[in-house]
Structure formats: structure tokens, C-alpha cells
Amino acid sequence: RLRRLLADGPLPVDLVRVAVHHSGAAGVAEAVDSLREAGFGVCLNLMQVDLATPAEVAGLVRLVAGLGPLESLYVADSLGSLHAPRIAELVEEFRAGQAAPVGLHGHDNQGFALHNTLAAAQAGATWLDATVLGMGRGAGNTRTEQLLAALGTDQWALQPMLDLVARRFEPLMHKYRWGASALYAIAGMRRIHPTYVQRLEEGLERDVEVKLRALDFLARNRKTSFSAASLEGALRHAAV
């Protein structure tokens, strides 16, 4: 597939991220090698790494060290469930065991995205993901404008960014309805995949008690990955 993409000439990108669930990281070597051979810099995002056991994290460190040069290695807080102390531990462990710079991709399910990103930076992470007004799936990501302010950006330099937020991104946020909520906070605390909340919130007429019972059912059944069948089962249970 990569060869087909490159057949018509070079692509207008020079950096590619490979995102993989931590449990499947052993299968990325071929993709990483192929991308590097094609001239791309490669970043590796380890998703849901908060679910990995200490032994699995140690194995991931060894695996990544054997992949060859990466532009960065990301701790991806895919469920929005991580807290700052654990973020710092993961960053330090990955920094100590392999050569790639470490980054954090945070989600704001519990309202901790900015705090977690700053904790990652303090622990030595140098790639810090952020989006304007946190635009991203579900509860969204670390907010660029907040991160810049927290890192000491001069207020006058920050003003154009805030103007952009007010003019363009707040209307988009109201239209597409991303951002933190109580349901996303529950999902983050109980390690439920955020797509369940997105789908529950699409049914605006749905009673909040049904949504809460559905989330409780999903949490008790450890639904860290999304499936439509699991959502239907949770809603059937919640409707009883």
C-alpha cells in the first residue's frame, strides 16, 4: 500500500505516526522499517499503555529499543484515565530504556490533560501534543492555548491564538460538541472506551439515567475497546 501511495511521486509529508495498542506493538516492526526506508521519520504511539502491567511496560521498552531510530515514542492516554504521577513514571521508564525522545498524547476525559502534559514535560518528555481548544475525539485533547500559557508564553504573543479560538473554534466546538463532561469523566475514571460516550450522547433524547446505567454496565464488563454490539447490550441492560 505504501509503495502504491509513493508511485506517483513523493507525498507532502515527512513524518508519519504509527499508532498501535500496546498489546500489539510487536507487530509494528515491518511498518516502521518500510516507512523509514521510504524516507519518512517515524513516531510510535503506544495506545492504552495505562492498561499494561509493569512486566509488559518493561517488555515494551525493550521492544522499542530494538526498532531502530524513531523521531519520538508517545505515551498515549487513549482512555483519558491516567494521572500525573503515573504519566511521570511511564515517561521516565521509556526515557531510561530506549533512545527516542518521549512524548505525551493526552485526552481530557477527567479534565487532567493540561496537568498531565505538564507532568510529562517535567519528567523529561519533549514532544507534547495539543490542539486548538482541545479539538479532538470525545472529551478532546490538551488545549494548545492553555499549554502555551502554562509554559510561560507572553500574553501579547498569545492574543492572536485566543482571537482565533473565539472567532473560529468556539463556534466549531458548539457545532460538533467535543469537550469534557461528567459522562467522559466517568469513562476516564472507569477505563471505558470514549466512543461509547460519543454514541450515548448522540441520542440527546435518551434519559441520563439510562446513560449512567449503560456506562456502569460497560465498566463492570471492562469495555476498553468499542463495539456496537457491546453498546446495544449495555443499552438493553440499562433499559430494564
PDB file of C-alpha atoms in Angstrom:
ATOM      1  CA  ARG A   1       0.000   0.000   0.000  1.00  0.00           C
ATOM      2  CA  LEU A   2       2.839   2.387   0.835  1.00  0.00           C
ATOM      3  CA  ARG A   3       4.506   1.630  -2.495  1.00  0.00           C
ATOM      4  CA  ARG A   4       1.234   2.438  -4.292  1.00  0.00           C
ATOM      5  CA  LEU A   5       0.996   5.752  -2.458  1.00  0.00           C
ATOM      6  CA  LEU A   6       4.529   6.677  -3.475  1.00  0.00           C
ATOM      7  CA  ALA A   7       4.185   5.537  -7.086  1.00  0.00           C
ATOM      8  CA  ASP A   8       3.024   8.958  -8.296  1.00  0.00           C
ATOM      9  CA  GLY A   9       5.810  10.835  -6.553  1.00  0.00           C
ATOM     10  CA  PRO A  10       6.703  11.972  -3.037  1.00  0.00           C
ATOM     11  CA  LEU A  11       3.963  12.721  -0.528  1.00  0.00           C
ATOM     12  CA  PRO A  12       3.699  16.210   1.047  1.00  0.00           C
ATOM     13  CA  VAL A  13       4.600  14.825   4.486  1.00  0.00           C
ATOM     14  CA  ASP A  14       7.882  13.785   6.023  1.00  0.00           C
ATOM     15  CA  LEU A  15       6.705  12.442   9.383  1.00  0.00           C
ATOM     16  CA  VAL A  16       4.333   9.517   9.964  1.00  0.00           C
ATOM     17  CA  ARG A  17       2.843   8.331  13.231  1.00  0.00           C
ATOM     18  CA  VAL A  18       2.223   4.655  13.758  1.00  0.00           C
ATOM     19  CA  ALA A  19      -0.440   4.199  16.435  1.00  0.00           C
ATOM     20  CA  VAL A  20      -0.779   0.760  17.975  1.00  0.00           C
ATOM     21  CA  HIS A  21      -2.411  -0.738  21.044  1.00  0.00           C
ATOM     22  CA  HIS A  22       0.356  -1.589  23.468  1.00  0.00           C
ATOM     23  CA  SER A  23      -0.523  -5.286  23.265  1.00  0.00           C
ATOM     24  CA  GLY A  24       0.114  -5.315  19.510  1.00  0.00           C
ATOM     25  CA  ALA A  25       3.348  -3.349  19.469  1.00  0.00           C
ATOM     26  CA  ALA A  26       5.393  -6.399  18.471  1.00  0.00           C
ATOM     27  CA  GLY A  27       3.703  -6.294  15.065  1.00  0.00           C
ATOM     28  CA  VAL A  28       4.820  -2.797  14.000  1.00  0.00           C
ATOM     29  CA  ALA A  29       8.446  -3.519  13.083  1.00  0.00           C
ATOM     30  CA  GLU A  30       7.741  -4.158   9.395  1.00  0.00           C
ATOM     31  CA  ALA A  31       5.658  -0.988   9.029  1.00  0.00           C
ATOM     32  CA  VAL A  32       8.270   1.117  10.830  1.00  0.00           C
ATOM     33  CA  ASP A  33      11.075  -0.287   8.663  1.00  0.00           C
ATOM     34  CA  SER A  34       9.101   0.269   5.444  1.00  0.00           C
ATOM     35  CA  LEU A  35       8.306   3.868   6.338  1.00  0.00           C
ATOM     36  CA  ARG A  36      11.912   4.613   7.237  1.00  0.00           C
ATOM     37  CA  GLU A  37      13.161   3.038   4.007  1.00  0.00           C
ATOM     38  CA  ALA A  38      10.722   5.288   2.105  1.00  0.00           C
ATOM     39  CA  GLY A  39      12.331   8.324   3.709  1.00  0.00           C
ATOM     40  CA  PHE A  40       9.813   9.153   6.418  1.00  0.00           C
ATOM     41  CA  GLY A  41      10.554   9.984  10.003  1.00  0.00           C
ATOM     42  CA  VAL A  42       8.510   7.688  12.248  1.00  0.00           C
ATOM     43  CA  CYS A  43       6.798   8.334  15.576  1.00  0.00           C
ATOM     44  CA  LEU A  44       5.292   5.468  17.548  1.00  0.00           C
ATOM     45  CA  ASN A  45       2.170   5.986  19.661  1.00  0.00           C
ATOM     46  CA  LEU A  46       1.561   3.285  22.272  1.00  0.00           C
ATOM     47  CA  MET A  47      -2.171   3.384  22.916  1.00  0.00           C
ATOM     48  CA  GLN A  48      -3.886   2.449  26.191  1.00  0.00           C
ATOM     49  CA  VAL A  49      -0.464   1.961  27.737  1.00  0.00           C
ATOM     50  CA  ASP A  50      -2.023   2.610  31.145  1.00  0.00           C
ATOM     51  CA  LEU A  51      -3.524  -0.890  30.918  1.00  0.00           C
ATOM     52  CA  ALA A  52      -0.097  -2.513  30.580  1.00  0.00           C
ATOM     53  CA  THR A  53       1.345  -4.360  33.570  1.00  0.00           C
ATOM     54  CA  PRO A  54       4.833  -3.436  34.850  1.00  0.00           C
ATOM     55  CA  ALA A  55       6.223  -6.519  33.097  1.00  0.00           C
ATOM     56  CA  GLU A  56       4.501  -5.507  29.856  1.00  0.00           C
ATOM     57  CA  VAL A  57       5.886  -1.967  30.098  1.00  0.00           C
ATOM     58  CA  ALA A  58       9.388  -3.368  30.579  1.00  0.00           C
ATOM     59  CA  GLY A  59       8.833  -5.538  27.508  1.00  0.00           C
ATOM     60  CA  LEU A  60       7.655  -2.524  25.509  1.00  0.00           C
ATOM     61  CA  VAL A  61      10.809  -0.623  26.430  1.00  0.00           C
ATOM     62  CA  ARG A  62      12.955  -3.496  25.150  1.00  0.00           C
ATOM     63  CA  LEU A  63      10.862  -3.838  22.001  1.00  0.00           C
ATOM     64  CA  VAL A  64      11.070  -0.139  21.145  1.00  0.00           C
ATOM     65  CA  ALA A  65      14.808  -0.112  21.775  1.00  0.00           C
ATOM     66  CA  GLY A  66      15.126  -2.761  19.074  1.00  0.00           C
ATOM     67  CA  LEU A  67      13.093  -0.914  16.433  1.00  0.00           C
ATOM     68  CA  GLY A  68      15.893   1.395  15.385  1.00  0.00           C
ATOM     69  CA  PRO A  69      15.752   5.197  15.304  1.00  0.00           C
ATOM     70  CA  LEU A  70      12.377   6.832  15.957  1.00  0.00           C
ATOM     71  CA  GLU A  71      11.571  10.532  15.902  1.00  0.00           C
ATOM     72  CA  SER A  72       9.592  10.053  19.098  1.00  0.00           C
ATOM     73  CA  LEU A  73       7.865   7.492  21.284  1.00  0.00           C
ATOM     74  CA  TYR A  74       4.484   8.552  22.641  1.00  0.00           C
ATOM     75  CA  VAL A  75       2.657   7.580  25.778  1.00  0.00           C
ATOM     76  CA  ALA A  76      -0.938   7.791  24.529  1.00  0.00           C
ATOM     77  CA  ASP A  77      -3.563   8.258  27.252  1.00  0.00           C
ATOM     78  CA  SER A  78      -6.222   6.826  24.955  1.00  0.00           C
ATOM     79  CA  LEU A  79      -8.893   6.349  27.633  1.00  0.00           C
ATOM     80  CA  GLY A  80      -8.194   9.628  29.427  1.00  0.00           C
ATOM     81  CA  SER A  81      -7.639   7.558  32.554  1.00  0.00           C
ATOM     82  CA  LEU A  82      -4.061   8.408  33.544  1.00  0.00           C
ATOM     83  CA  HIS A  83      -2.976  10.669  36.400  1.00  0.00           C
ATOM     84  CA  ALA A  84       0.161  12.793  36.588  1.00  0.00           C
ATOM     85  CA  PRO A  85       2.264  10.514  38.856  1.00  0.00           C
ATOM     86  CA  ARG A  86       1.750   7.539  36.532  1.00  0.00           C
ATOM     87  CA  ILE A  87       2.428   9.726  33.492  1.00  0.00           C
ATOM     88  CA  ALA A  88       5.756  10.734  35.032  1.00  0.00           C
ATOM     89  CA  GLU A  89       6.645   7.111  35.816  1.00  0.00           C
ATOM     90  CA  LEU A  90       5.958   5.986  32.256  1.00  0.00           C
ATOM     91  CA  VAL A  91       7.882   8.879  30.717  1.00  0.00           C
ATOM     92  CA  GLU A  92      10.877   8.216  32.951  1.00  0.00           C
ATOM     93  CA  GLU A  93      10.825   4.479  32.248  1.00  0.00           C
ATOM     94  CA  PHE A  94      10.643   4.927  28.485  1.00  0.00           C
ATOM     95  CA  ARG A  95      13.342   7.612  28.526  1.00  0.00           C
ATOM     96  CA  ALA A  96      15.692   5.413  30.536  1.00  0.00           C
ATOM     97  CA  GLY A  97      15.330   2.292  28.402  1.00  0.00           C
ATOM     98  CA  GLN A  98      15.483   3.479  24.795  1.00  0.00           C
ATOM     99  CA  ALA A  99      16.914   6.355  22.753  1.00  0.00           C
ATOM    100  CA  ALA A 100      13.899   8.072  21.161  1.00  0.00           C
ATOM    101  CA  PRO A 101      12.569  11.325  22.630  1.00  0.00           C
ATOM    102  CA  VAL A 102       9.387  10.659  24.604  1.00  0.00           C
ATOM    103  CA  GLY A 103       6.075  12.439  24.113  1.00  0.00           C
ATOM    104  CA  LEU A 104       2.590  12.534  25.615  1.00  0.00           C
ATOM    105  CA  HIS A 105      -0.714  12.405  23.773  1.00  0.00           C
ATOM    106  CA  GLY A 106      -3.295  13.360  26.385  1.00  0.00           C
ATOM    107  CA  HIS A 107      -7.082  13.219  26.467  1.00  0.00           C
ATOM    108  CA  ASP A 108      -9.195  15.431  28.698  1.00  0.00           C
ATOM    109  CA  ASN A 109     -11.837  12.960  29.896  1.00  0.00           C
ATOM    110  CA  GLN A 110     -11.171  13.745  33.559  1.00  0.00           C
ATOM    111  CA  GLY A 111     -10.039  17.332  32.988  1.00  0.00           C
ATOM    112  CA  PHE A 112      -6.384  16.380  33.572  1.00  0.00           C
ATOM    113  CA  ALA A 113      -4.955  16.779  30.057  1.00  0.00           C
ATOM    114  CA  LEU A 114      -3.058  20.007  30.750  1.00  0.00           C
ATOM    115  CA  HIS A 115      -1.876  18.858  34.182  1.00  0.00           C
ATOM    116  CA  ASN A 116      -0.722  15.530  32.750  1.00  0.00           C
ATOM    117  CA  THR A 117       1.090  17.211  29.861  1.00  0.00           C
ATOM    118  CA  LEU A 118       2.991  19.489  32.226  1.00  0.00           C
ATOM    119  CA  ALA A 119       3.862  16.487  34.408  1.00  0.00           C
ATOM    120  CA  ALA A 120       5.187  14.696  31.326  1.00  0.00           C
ATOM    121  CA  ALA A 121       7.314  17.711  30.424  1.00  0.00           C
ATOM    122  CA  GLN A 122       8.703  17.895  33.948  1.00  0.00           C
ATOM    123  CA  ALA A 123       9.603  14.188  33.707  1.00  0.00           C
ATOM    124  CA  GLY A 124      11.541  14.833  30.504  1.00  0.00           C
ATOM    125  CA  ALA A 125       9.021  14.470  27.659  1.00  0.00           C
ATOM    126  CA  THR A 126       9.857  16.811  24.785  1.00  0.00           C
ATOM    127  CA  TRP A 127       7.003  16.064  22.357  1.00  0.00           C
ATOM    128  CA  LEU A 128       3.780  17.475  23.814  1.00  0.00           C
ATOM    129  CA  ASP A 129       0.595  17.062  21.780  1.00  0.00           C
ATOM    130  CA  ALA A 130      -2.034  19.784  21.913  1.00  0.00           C
ATOM    131  CA  THR A 131      -4.858  21.056  19.717  1.00  0.00           C
ATOM    132  CA  VAL A 132      -6.587  24.427  19.500  1.00  0.00           C
ATOM    133  CA  LEU A 133      -9.434  24.452  22.039  1.00  0.00           C
ATOM    134  CA  GLY A 134      -8.652  20.771  22.589  1.00  0.00           C
ATOM    135  CA  MET A 135     -10.301  19.790  19.290  1.00  0.00           C
ATOM    136  CA  GLY A 136     -10.313  16.005  19.205  1.00  0.00           C
ATOM    137  CA  ARG A 137     -12.346  12.892  19.750  1.00  0.00           C
ATOM    138  CA  GLY A 138     -14.811  12.926  22.593  1.00  0.00           C
ATOM    139  CA  ALA A 139     -13.536  14.946  25.525  1.00  0.00           C
ATOM    140  CA  GLY A 140     -10.743  16.319  23.358  1.00  0.00           C
ATOM    141  CA  ASN A 141      -7.040  16.793  23.921  1.00  0.00           C
ATOM    142  CA  THR A 142      -4.726  19.169  25.756  1.00  0.00           C
ATOM    143  CA  ARG A 143      -5.593  22.724  24.702  1.00  0.00           C
ATOM    144  CA  THR A 144      -2.815  24.486  22.787  1.00  0.00           C
ATOM    145  CA  GLU A 145      -3.701  27.914  24.124  1.00  0.00           C
ATOM    146  CA  GLN A 146      -3.669  26.676  27.737  1.00  0.00           C
ATOM    147  CA  LEU A 147      -0.402  24.792  27.285  1.00  0.00           C
ATOM    148  CA  LEU A 148       1.297  27.834  25.758  1.00  0.00           C
ATOM    149  CA  ALA A 149       0.121  29.990  28.651  1.00  0.00           C
ATOM    150  CA  ALA A 150       1.244  27.423  31.233  1.00  0.00           C
ATOM    151  CA  LEU A 151       4.676  27.245  29.599  1.00  0.00           C
ATOM    152  CA  GLY A 152       5.089  30.990  30.003  1.00  0.00           C
ATOM    153  CA  THR A 153       4.164  32.373  26.593  1.00  0.00           C
ATOM    154  CA  ASP A 154       3.879  36.165  26.700  1.00  0.00           C
ATOM    155  CA  GLN A 155       0.249  37.281  26.850  1.00  0.00           C
ATOM    156  CA  TRP A 156       0.636  39.517  23.813  1.00  0.00           C
ATOM    157  CA  ALA A 157       2.076  36.654  21.791  1.00  0.00           C
ATOM    158  CA  LEU A 158      -0.846  34.501  22.935  1.00  0.00           C
ATOM    159  CA  GLN A 159      -3.524  37.042  21.970  1.00  0.00           C
ATOM    160  CA  PRO A 160      -3.748  36.025  18.260  1.00  0.00           C
ATOM    161  CA  MET A 161      -4.299  32.406  19.297  1.00  0.00           C
ATOM    162  CA  LEU A 162      -7.141  33.403  21.626  1.00  0.00           C
ATOM    163  CA  ASP A 163      -8.638  35.582  18.892  1.00  0.00           C
ATOM    164  CA  LEU A 164      -8.629  32.528  16.618  1.00  0.00           C
ATOM    165  CA  VAL A 165     -10.284  30.435  19.333  1.00  0.00           C
ATOM    166  CA  ALA A 166     -13.046  32.995  19.831  1.00  0.00           C
ATOM    167  CA  ARG A 167     -13.691  33.578  16.141  1.00  0.00           C
ATOM    168  CA  ARG A 168     -13.364  30.135  14.635  1.00  0.00           C
ATOM    169  CA  PHE A 169     -13.003  27.303  17.110  1.00  0.00           C
ATOM    170  CA  GLU A 170     -15.654  28.052  19.737  1.00  0.00           C
ATOM    171  CA  PRO A 171     -18.386  28.002  17.049  1.00  0.00           C
ATOM    172  CA  LEU A 172     -16.977  24.674  15.829  1.00  0.00           C
ATOM    173  CA  MET A 173     -16.980  23.319  19.376  1.00  0.00           C
ATOM    174  CA  HIS A 174     -20.645  24.218  19.817  1.00  0.00           C
ATOM    175  CA  LYS A 175     -21.466  22.594  16.468  1.00  0.00           C
ATOM    176  CA  TYR A 176     -19.535  19.351  16.887  1.00  0.00           C
ATOM    177  CA  ARG A 177     -19.834  19.103  20.671  1.00  0.00           C
ATOM    178  CA  TRP A 178     -16.414  17.922  21.756  1.00  0.00           C
ATOM    179  CA  GLY A 179     -15.118  18.626  25.247  1.00  0.00           C
ATOM    180  CA  ALA A 180     -15.146  17.326  28.794  1.00  0.00           C
ATOM    181  CA  SER A 181     -18.362  16.247  30.512  1.00  0.00           C
ATOM    182  CA  ALA A 182     -19.464  14.213  33.507  1.00  0.00           C
ATOM    183  CA  LEU A 183     -20.001  11.144  31.307  1.00  0.00           C
ATOM    184  CA  TYR A 184     -16.493  11.405  29.857  1.00  0.00           C
ATOM    185  CA  ALA A 185     -15.108  11.790  33.377  1.00  0.00           C
ATOM    186  CA  ILE A 186     -16.852   8.564  34.400  1.00  0.00           C
ATOM    187  CA  ALA A 187     -15.468   6.838  31.304  1.00  0.00           C
ATOM    188  CA  GLY A 188     -11.968   8.049  32.116  1.00  0.00           C
ATOM    189  CA  MET A 189     -12.112   7.003  35.755  1.00  0.00           C
ATOM    190  CA  ARG A 190     -13.509   3.568  34.907  1.00  0.00           C
ATOM    191  CA  ARG A 191     -11.457   2.950  31.746  1.00  0.00           C
ATOM    192  CA  ILE A 192     -14.341   2.810  29.284  1.00  0.00           C
ATOM    193  CA  HIS A 193     -13.580   3.474  25.628  1.00  0.00           C
ATOM    194  CA  PRO A 194     -14.689   7.068  24.837  1.00  0.00           C
ATOM    195  CA  THR A 195     -16.590   6.077  21.703  1.00  0.00           C
ATOM    196  CA  TYR A 196     -19.277   4.617  23.973  1.00  0.00           C
ATOM    197  CA  VAL A 197     -19.878   8.072  25.433  1.00  0.00           C
ATOM    198  CA  GLN A 198     -19.912   9.634  21.974  1.00  0.00           C
ATOM    199  CA  ARG A 199     -22.598   7.206  20.840  1.00  0.00           C
ATOM    200  CA  LEU A 200     -24.612   7.611  24.029  1.00  0.00           C
ATOM    201  CA  GLU A 201     -24.531  11.388  23.642  1.00  0.00           C
ATOM    202  CA  GLU A 202     -25.756  11.151  20.047  1.00  0.00           C
ATOM    203  CA  GLY A 203     -29.106  10.127  21.474  1.00  0.00           C
ATOM    204  CA  LEU A 204     -29.871  13.525  23.003  1.00  0.00           C
ATOM    205  CA  GLU A 205     -33.384  12.423  23.897  1.00  0.00           C
ATOM    206  CA  ARG A 206     -32.012   9.455  25.848  1.00  0.00           C
ATOM    207  CA  ASP A 207     -32.613   9.699  29.584  1.00  0.00           C
ATOM    208  CA  VAL A 208     -29.500  10.447  31.612  1.00  0.00           C
ATOM    209  CA  GLU A 209     -30.275   7.568  33.981  1.00  0.00           C
ATOM    210  CA  VAL A 210     -30.122   5.163  31.034  1.00  0.00           C
ATOM    211  CA  LYS A 211     -26.738   6.603  30.044  1.00  0.00           C
ATOM    212  CA  LEU A 212     -25.397   6.226  33.572  1.00  0.00           C
ATOM    213  CA  ARG A 213     -26.627   2.637  33.889  1.00  0.00           C
ATOM    214  CA  ALA A 214     -25.154   1.797  30.487  1.00  0.00           C
ATOM    215  CA  LEU A 215     -21.752   3.195  31.488  1.00  0.00           C
ATOM    216  CA  ASP A 216     -21.843   1.257  34.746  1.00  0.00           C
ATOM    217  CA  PHE A 217     -22.577  -1.943  32.819  1.00  0.00           C
ATOM    218  CA  LEU A 218     -19.732  -1.234  30.377  1.00  0.00           C
ATOM    219  CA  ALA A 219     -17.308  -0.538  33.221  1.00  0.00           C
ATOM    220  CA  ARG A 220     -18.181  -3.742  35.043  1.00  0.00           C
ATOM    221  CA  ASN A 221     -17.593  -5.634  31.792  1.00  0.00           C
ATOM    222  CA  ARG A 222     -14.249  -3.869  31.159  1.00  0.00           C
ATOM    223  CA  LYS A 223     -15.078  -2.392  27.776  1.00  0.00           C
ATOM    224  CA  THR A 224     -11.759  -0.735  26.912  1.00  0.00           C
ATOM    225  CA  SER A 225     -12.403  -1.191  23.180  1.00  0.00           C
ATOM    226  CA  PHE A 226     -15.545  -0.211  21.299  1.00  0.00           C
ATOM    227  CA  SER A 227     -18.064  -2.492  19.649  1.00  0.00           C
ATOM    228  CA  ALA A 228     -21.581  -1.657  18.531  1.00  0.00           C
ATOM    229  CA  ALA A 229     -22.819  -4.980  19.896  1.00  0.00           C
ATOM    230  CA  SER A 230     -21.478  -4.164  23.360  1.00  0.00           C
ATOM    231  CA  LEU A 231     -23.207  -0.784  23.275  1.00  0.00           C
ATOM    232  CA  GLU A 232     -26.502  -2.403  22.289  1.00  0.00           C
ATOM    233  CA  GLY A 233     -26.122  -4.891  25.130  1.00  0.00           C
ATOM    234  CA  ALA A 234     -25.418  -2.112  27.618  1.00  0.00           C
ATOM    235  CA  LEU A 235     -28.481  -0.171  26.469  1.00  0.00           C
ATOM    236  CA  ARG A 236     -30.689  -3.256  26.748  1.00  0.00           C
ATOM    237  CA  HIS A 237     -29.427  -3.787  30.285  1.00  0.00           C
ATOM    238  CA  ALA A 238     -29.889  -0.099  31.140  1.00  0.00           C
ATOM    239  CA  ALA A 239     -33.462  -0.049  29.861  1.00  0.00           C
ATOM    240  CA  VAL A 240     -34.604  -2.794  32.235  1.00  0.00           C
TER     241      VAL A 240
END
